[in-house]
């Protein structure tokens, strides 16, 4: 697996410090003052270090943005999170632009945290490859969506999103800003596509559609996978959304 730019930065930092210590050791025993001098040399007004950090930061951000732009058909985790929304993107009755999907993925990444988002991405991609390998031409996305691991990952994501909306008004304003943002920087709110509160309501209700009008089997499933706080957050969010005009 390709090493993440941010992990490469950490490894490079360790390498630089180790090299500096080895150079000092070659001159004799190292004192606490020597360690302080190494720290100062690598951190305080060091233009080369700042330039390096800036360069790697740009690569990290670029990598992150590219990942979020991966189409849902080749991004298994993205696809399972878009599946509940497919009706909204139907070409005959389109209510949202597919260009806004990258903003949606950015929202999920921000709520979950990049590490958790990538973990789900890797888990679902690995499961998809295993299913395709085992089923061959009999593989279907419809059956894949029902796989226990897929359902668990999707519900855990919904639980995290619902918790993020516990402060509803503030988070809704943030969500609107994300969905209206440009693809280059979704949080700047400077995109060309409008995203209204009515659209946000429809979007989120579709996203949580499997948690609405639940039978006992679905209730048991939620209780098995999600915490009480997450289940309460989902119920609270759905209630808030249905109250919107």
GROMACS .gro file of C-alpha atoms in nm:
model
  245
    1UNK     CA    1   0.000   0.000   0.000
    2UNK     CA    2   0.125   0.347  -0.087
    3UNK     CA    3   0.252   0.533   0.219
    4UNK     CA    4   0.050   0.843   0.305
    5UNK     CA    5   0.235   1.175   0.261
    6UNK     CA    6   0.169   1.262   0.626
    7UNK     CA    7   0.321   0.930   0.739
    8UNK     CA    8   0.620   1.001   0.514
    9UNK     CA    9   0.657   1.336   0.690
   10UNK     CA   10   0.666   1.170   1.030
   11UNK     CA   11   0.922   0.915   0.910
   12UNK     CA   12   1.137   1.190   0.760
   13UNK     CA   13   1.124   1.387   1.085
   14UNK     CA   14   1.246   1.085   1.282
   15UNK     CA   15   1.522   1.034   1.022
   16UNK     CA   16   1.638   1.396   1.045
   17UNK     CA   17   1.654   1.389   1.426
   18UNK     CA   18   1.837   1.054   1.423
   19UNK     CA   19   2.094   1.186   1.174
   20UNK     CA   20   2.151   1.499   1.381
   21UNK     CA   21   2.208   1.290   1.695
   22UNK     CA   22   2.449   1.057   1.512
   23UNK     CA   23   2.651   1.357   1.392
   24UNK     CA   24   2.679   1.478   1.752
   25UNK     CA   25   2.770   1.130   1.874
   26UNK     CA   26   3.056   1.118   1.625
   27UNK     CA   27   3.204   1.416   1.811
   28UNK     CA   28   3.171   1.257   2.157
   29UNK     CA   29   2.908   1.203   2.429
   30UNK     CA   30   2.581   1.397   2.392
   31UNK     CA   31   2.466   1.632   2.668
   32UNK     CA   32   2.124   1.778   2.738
   33UNK     CA   33   2.253   2.107   2.595
   34UNK     CA   34   2.339   1.926   2.271
   35UNK     CA   35   1.982   1.795   2.247
   36UNK     CA   36   1.848   2.148   2.305
   37UNK     CA   37   2.074   2.278   2.027
   38UNK     CA   38   1.948   2.008   1.788
   39UNK     CA   39   1.588   2.096   1.871
   40UNK     CA   40   1.655   2.466   1.815
   41UNK     CA   41   1.836   2.401   1.489
   42UNK     CA   42   1.542   2.200   1.354
   43UNK     CA   43   1.257   2.423   1.473
   44UNK     CA   44   1.348   2.786   1.536
   45UNK     CA   45   1.343   3.009   1.228
   46UNK     CA   46   1.478   2.731   1.009
   47UNK     CA   47   1.374   2.829   0.656
   48UNK     CA   48   1.466   2.493   0.505
   49UNK     CA   49   1.254   2.304   0.757
   50UNK     CA   50   0.960   2.541   0.708
   51UNK     CA   51   0.987   2.504   0.330
   52UNK     CA   52   0.993   2.126   0.364
   53UNK     CA   53   0.690   2.122   0.597
   54UNK     CA   54   0.498   2.355   0.366
   55UNK     CA   55   0.575   2.134   0.066
   56UNK     CA   56   0.463   1.816   0.243
   57UNK     CA   57   0.150   1.986   0.378
   58UNK     CA   58   0.055   2.080   0.023
   59UNK     CA   59   0.107   1.720  -0.090
   60UNK     CA   60  -0.104   1.594   0.202
   61UNK     CA   61  -0.388   1.830   0.115
   62UNK     CA   62  -0.364   1.744  -0.254
   63UNK     CA   63  -0.375   1.370  -0.175
   64UNK     CA   64  -0.674   1.421   0.053
   65UNK     CA   65  -0.866   1.619  -0.209
   66UNK     CA   66  -0.793   1.362  -0.480
   67UNK     CA   67  -0.919   1.082  -0.255
   68UNK     CA   68  -1.245   1.268  -0.195
   69UNK     CA   69  -1.294   1.308  -0.571
   70UNK     CA   70  -1.273   0.934  -0.640
   71UNK     CA   71  -1.604   0.841  -0.811
   72UNK     CA   72  -1.837   0.626  -0.598
   73UNK     CA   73  -1.834   0.347  -0.857
   74UNK     CA   74  -1.465   0.285  -0.791
   75UNK     CA   75  -1.480   0.390  -0.427
   76UNK     CA   76  -1.666   0.108  -0.251
   77UNK     CA   77  -1.715   0.298   0.076
   78UNK     CA   78  -1.828   0.606  -0.114
   79UNK     CA   79  -2.071   0.392  -0.307
   80UNK     CA   80  -2.237   0.239  -0.001
   81UNK     CA   81  -2.281   0.589   0.143
   82UNK     CA   82  -2.428   0.720  -0.183
   83UNK     CA   83  -2.662   0.425  -0.231
   84UNK     CA   84  -2.937   0.565  -0.001
   85UNK     CA   85  -2.921   0.889  -0.202
   86UNK     CA   86  -2.950   0.737  -0.551
   87UNK     CA   87  -3.308   0.856  -0.597
   88UNK     CA   88  -3.193   1.215  -0.558
   89UNK     CA   89  -2.939   1.172  -0.839
   90UNK     CA   90  -3.172   0.990  -1.079
   91UNK     CA   91  -3.126   1.145  -1.423
   92UNK     CA   92  -3.501   1.165  -1.491
   93UNK     CA   93  -3.575   1.354  -1.169
   94UNK     CA   94  -3.235   1.489  -1.071
   95UNK     CA   95  -3.242   1.705  -0.759
   96UNK     CA   96  -2.869   1.729  -0.695
   97UNK     CA   97  -2.558   1.748  -0.908
   98UNK     CA   98  -2.315   1.456  -0.895
   99UNK     CA   99  -2.043   1.722  -0.870
  100UNK     CA  100  -2.158   1.776  -0.511
  101UNK     CA  101  -2.067   1.419  -0.416
  102UNK     CA  102  -1.706   1.519  -0.349
  103UNK     CA  103  -1.838   1.778  -0.103
  104UNK     CA  104  -2.051   1.507   0.058
  105UNK     CA  105  -1.745   1.284   0.095
  106UNK     CA  106  -1.557   1.578   0.245
  107UNK     CA  107  -1.836   1.614   0.500
  108UNK     CA  108  -1.809   1.246   0.593
  109UNK     CA  109  -1.431   1.271   0.620
  110UNK     CA  110  -1.455   1.580   0.842
  111UNK     CA  111  -1.712   1.421   1.074
  112UNK     CA  112  -1.537   1.084   1.104
  113UNK     CA  113  -1.181   1.212   1.099
  114UNK     CA  114  -0.944   1.127   0.818
  115UNK     CA  115  -0.805   0.812   0.984
  116UNK     CA  116  -1.148   0.658   1.045
  117UNK     CA  117  -1.269   0.760   0.697
  118UNK     CA  118  -0.972   0.585   0.538
  119UNK     CA  119  -1.020   0.281   0.761
  120UNK     CA  120  -1.378   0.240   0.638
  121UNK     CA  121  -1.255   0.300   0.282
  122UNK     CA  122  -0.999   0.019   0.316
  123UNK     CA  123  -1.235  -0.223   0.494
  124UNK     CA  124  -1.515  -0.188   0.238
  125UNK     CA  125  -1.278  -0.196  -0.060
  126UNK     CA  126  -1.121  -0.516   0.071
  127UNK     CA  127  -1.464  -0.671   0.125
  128UNK     CA  128  -1.571  -0.572  -0.227
  129UNK     CA  129  -1.263  -0.738  -0.378
  130UNK     CA  130  -1.329  -1.052  -0.174
  131UNK     CA  131  -1.691  -1.066  -0.288
  132UNK     CA  132  -1.596  -1.015  -0.653
  133UNK     CA  133  -1.328  -1.284  -0.622
  134UNK     CA  134  -1.569  -1.533  -0.461
  135UNK     CA  135  -1.881  -1.457  -0.665
  136UNK     CA  136  -1.730  -1.364  -1.000
  137UNK     CA  137  -2.000  -1.277  -1.253
  138UNK     CA  138  -2.266  -1.337  -0.985
  139UNK     CA  139  -2.149  -1.033  -0.786
  140UNK     CA  140  -2.416  -0.763  -0.759
  141UNK     CA  141  -2.411  -0.433  -0.576
  142UNK     CA  142  -2.763  -0.497  -0.450
  143UNK     CA  143  -2.643  -0.802  -0.255
  144UNK     CA  144  -2.322  -0.628  -0.152
  145UNK     CA  145  -2.520  -0.347   0.014
  146UNK     CA  146  -2.685  -0.611   0.236
  147UNK     CA  147  -2.358  -0.765   0.357
  148UNK     CA  148  -2.334  -0.749   0.738
  149UNK     CA  149  -1.999  -0.565   0.730
  150UNK     CA  150  -2.133  -0.311   0.481
  151UNK     CA  151  -2.448  -0.251   0.684
  152UNK     CA  152  -2.243  -0.217   1.003
  153UNK     CA  153  -2.003   0.035   0.846
  154UNK     CA  154  -2.286   0.242   0.699
  155UNK     CA  155  -2.484   0.250   1.023
  156UNK     CA  156  -2.175   0.343   1.224
  157UNK     CA  157  -2.115   0.628   0.981
  158UNK     CA  158  -2.476   0.744   1.015
  159UNK     CA  159  -2.440   0.730   1.393
  160UNK     CA  160  -2.131   0.951   1.378
  161UNK     CA  161  -2.303   1.200   1.145
  162UNK     CA  162  -2.610   1.216   1.369
  163UNK     CA  163  -2.390   1.286   1.672
  164UNK     CA  164  -2.222   1.566   1.477
  165UNK     CA  165  -2.568   1.722   1.431
  166UNK     CA  166  -2.650   1.722   1.803
  167UNK     CA  167  -2.603   2.102   1.791
  168UNK     CA  168  -2.844   2.114   1.499
  169UNK     CA  169  -2.852   2.476   1.384
  170UNK     CA  170  -2.477   2.529   1.400
  171UNK     CA  171  -2.401   2.201   1.223
  172UNK     CA  172  -2.667   2.262   0.959
  173UNK     CA  173  -2.505   2.596   0.870
  174UNK     CA  174  -2.172   2.415   0.840
  175UNK     CA  175  -2.329   2.144   0.622
  176UNK     CA  176  -2.484   2.403   0.390
  177UNK     CA  177  -2.148   2.576   0.358
  178UNK     CA  178  -1.975   2.245   0.277
  179UNK     CA  179  -2.225   2.148   0.009
  180UNK     CA  180  -2.205   2.492  -0.153
  181UNK     CA  181  -1.825   2.498  -0.145
  182UNK     CA  182  -1.594   2.457  -0.440
  183UNK     CA  183  -1.451   2.114  -0.520
  184UNK     CA  184  -1.102   2.249  -0.451
  185UNK     CA  185  -1.196   2.371  -0.104
  186UNK     CA  186  -1.544   2.257   0.007
  187UNK     CA  187  -1.535   2.454   0.331
  188UNK     CA  188  -1.489   2.792   0.166
  189UNK     CA  189  -1.856   2.813   0.059
  190UNK     CA  190  -1.757   2.977  -0.270
  191UNK     CA  191  -1.891   2.714  -0.510
  192UNK     CA  192  -2.125   2.795  -0.798
  193UNK     CA  193  -2.398   2.546  -0.697
  194UNK     CA  194  -2.659   2.659  -0.446
  195UNK     CA  195  -2.764   2.427  -0.164
  196UNK     CA  196  -3.072   2.538   0.026
  197UNK     CA  197  -3.207   2.433   0.364
  198UNK     CA  198  -3.488   2.250   0.182
  199UNK     CA  199  -3.231   2.057  -0.020
  200UNK     CA  200  -3.035   1.982   0.296
  201UNK     CA  201  -3.351   1.844   0.458
  202UNK     CA  202  -3.424   1.617   0.161
  203UNK     CA  203  -3.061   1.508   0.140
  204UNK     CA  204  -3.028   1.412   0.506
  205UNK     CA  205  -3.369   1.243   0.524
  206UNK     CA  206  -3.272   1.025   0.228
  207UNK     CA  207  -2.934   0.959   0.386
  208UNK     CA  208  -3.106   0.833   0.703
  209UNK     CA  209  -3.401   0.671   0.522
  210UNK     CA  210  -3.324   0.322   0.658
  211UNK     CA  211  -3.367   0.460   1.011
  212UNK     CA  212  -3.720   0.592   0.942
  213UNK     CA  213  -4.034   0.379   0.992
  214UNK     CA  214  -3.834   0.089   1.128
  215UNK     CA  215  -3.970  -0.256   1.209
  216UNK     CA  216  -3.859  -0.457   1.512
  217UNK     CA  217  -3.588  -0.636   1.314
  218UNK     CA  218  -3.428  -0.305   1.211
  219UNK     CA  219  -3.459  -0.170   1.565
  220UNK     CA  220  -3.278  -0.477   1.697
  221UNK     CA  221  -3.007  -0.427   1.432
  222UNK     CA  222  -2.951  -0.066   1.539
  223UNK     CA  223  -2.937  -0.167   1.906
  224UNK     CA  224  -2.678  -0.430   1.825
  225UNK     CA  225  -2.451  -0.200   1.623
  226UNK     CA  226  -2.492   0.150   1.768
  227UNK     CA  227  -2.465   0.296   2.114
  228UNK     CA  228  -2.766   0.443   2.292
  229UNK     CA  229  -2.626   0.794   2.237
  230UNK     CA  230  -2.592   0.731   1.863
  231UNK     CA  231  -2.945   0.593   1.835
  232UNK     CA  232  -3.081   0.890   2.030
  233UNK     CA  233  -2.884   1.128   1.807
  234UNK     CA  234  -3.034   0.967   1.494
  235UNK     CA  235  -3.388   0.997   1.632
  236UNK     CA  236  -3.323   1.359   1.734
  237UNK     CA  237  -3.183   1.448   1.391
  238UNK     CA  238  -3.475   1.289   1.204
  239UNK     CA  239  -3.719   1.474   1.432
  240UNK     CA  240  -3.543   1.806   1.370
  241UNK     CA  241  -3.542   1.746   0.994
  242UNK     CA  242  -3.912   1.658   0.974
  243UNK     CA  243  -3.995   1.977   1.165
  244UNK     CA  244  -3.822   2.190   0.900
  245UNK     CA  245  -4.051   2.363   0.654
   0.00000   0.00000   0.00000
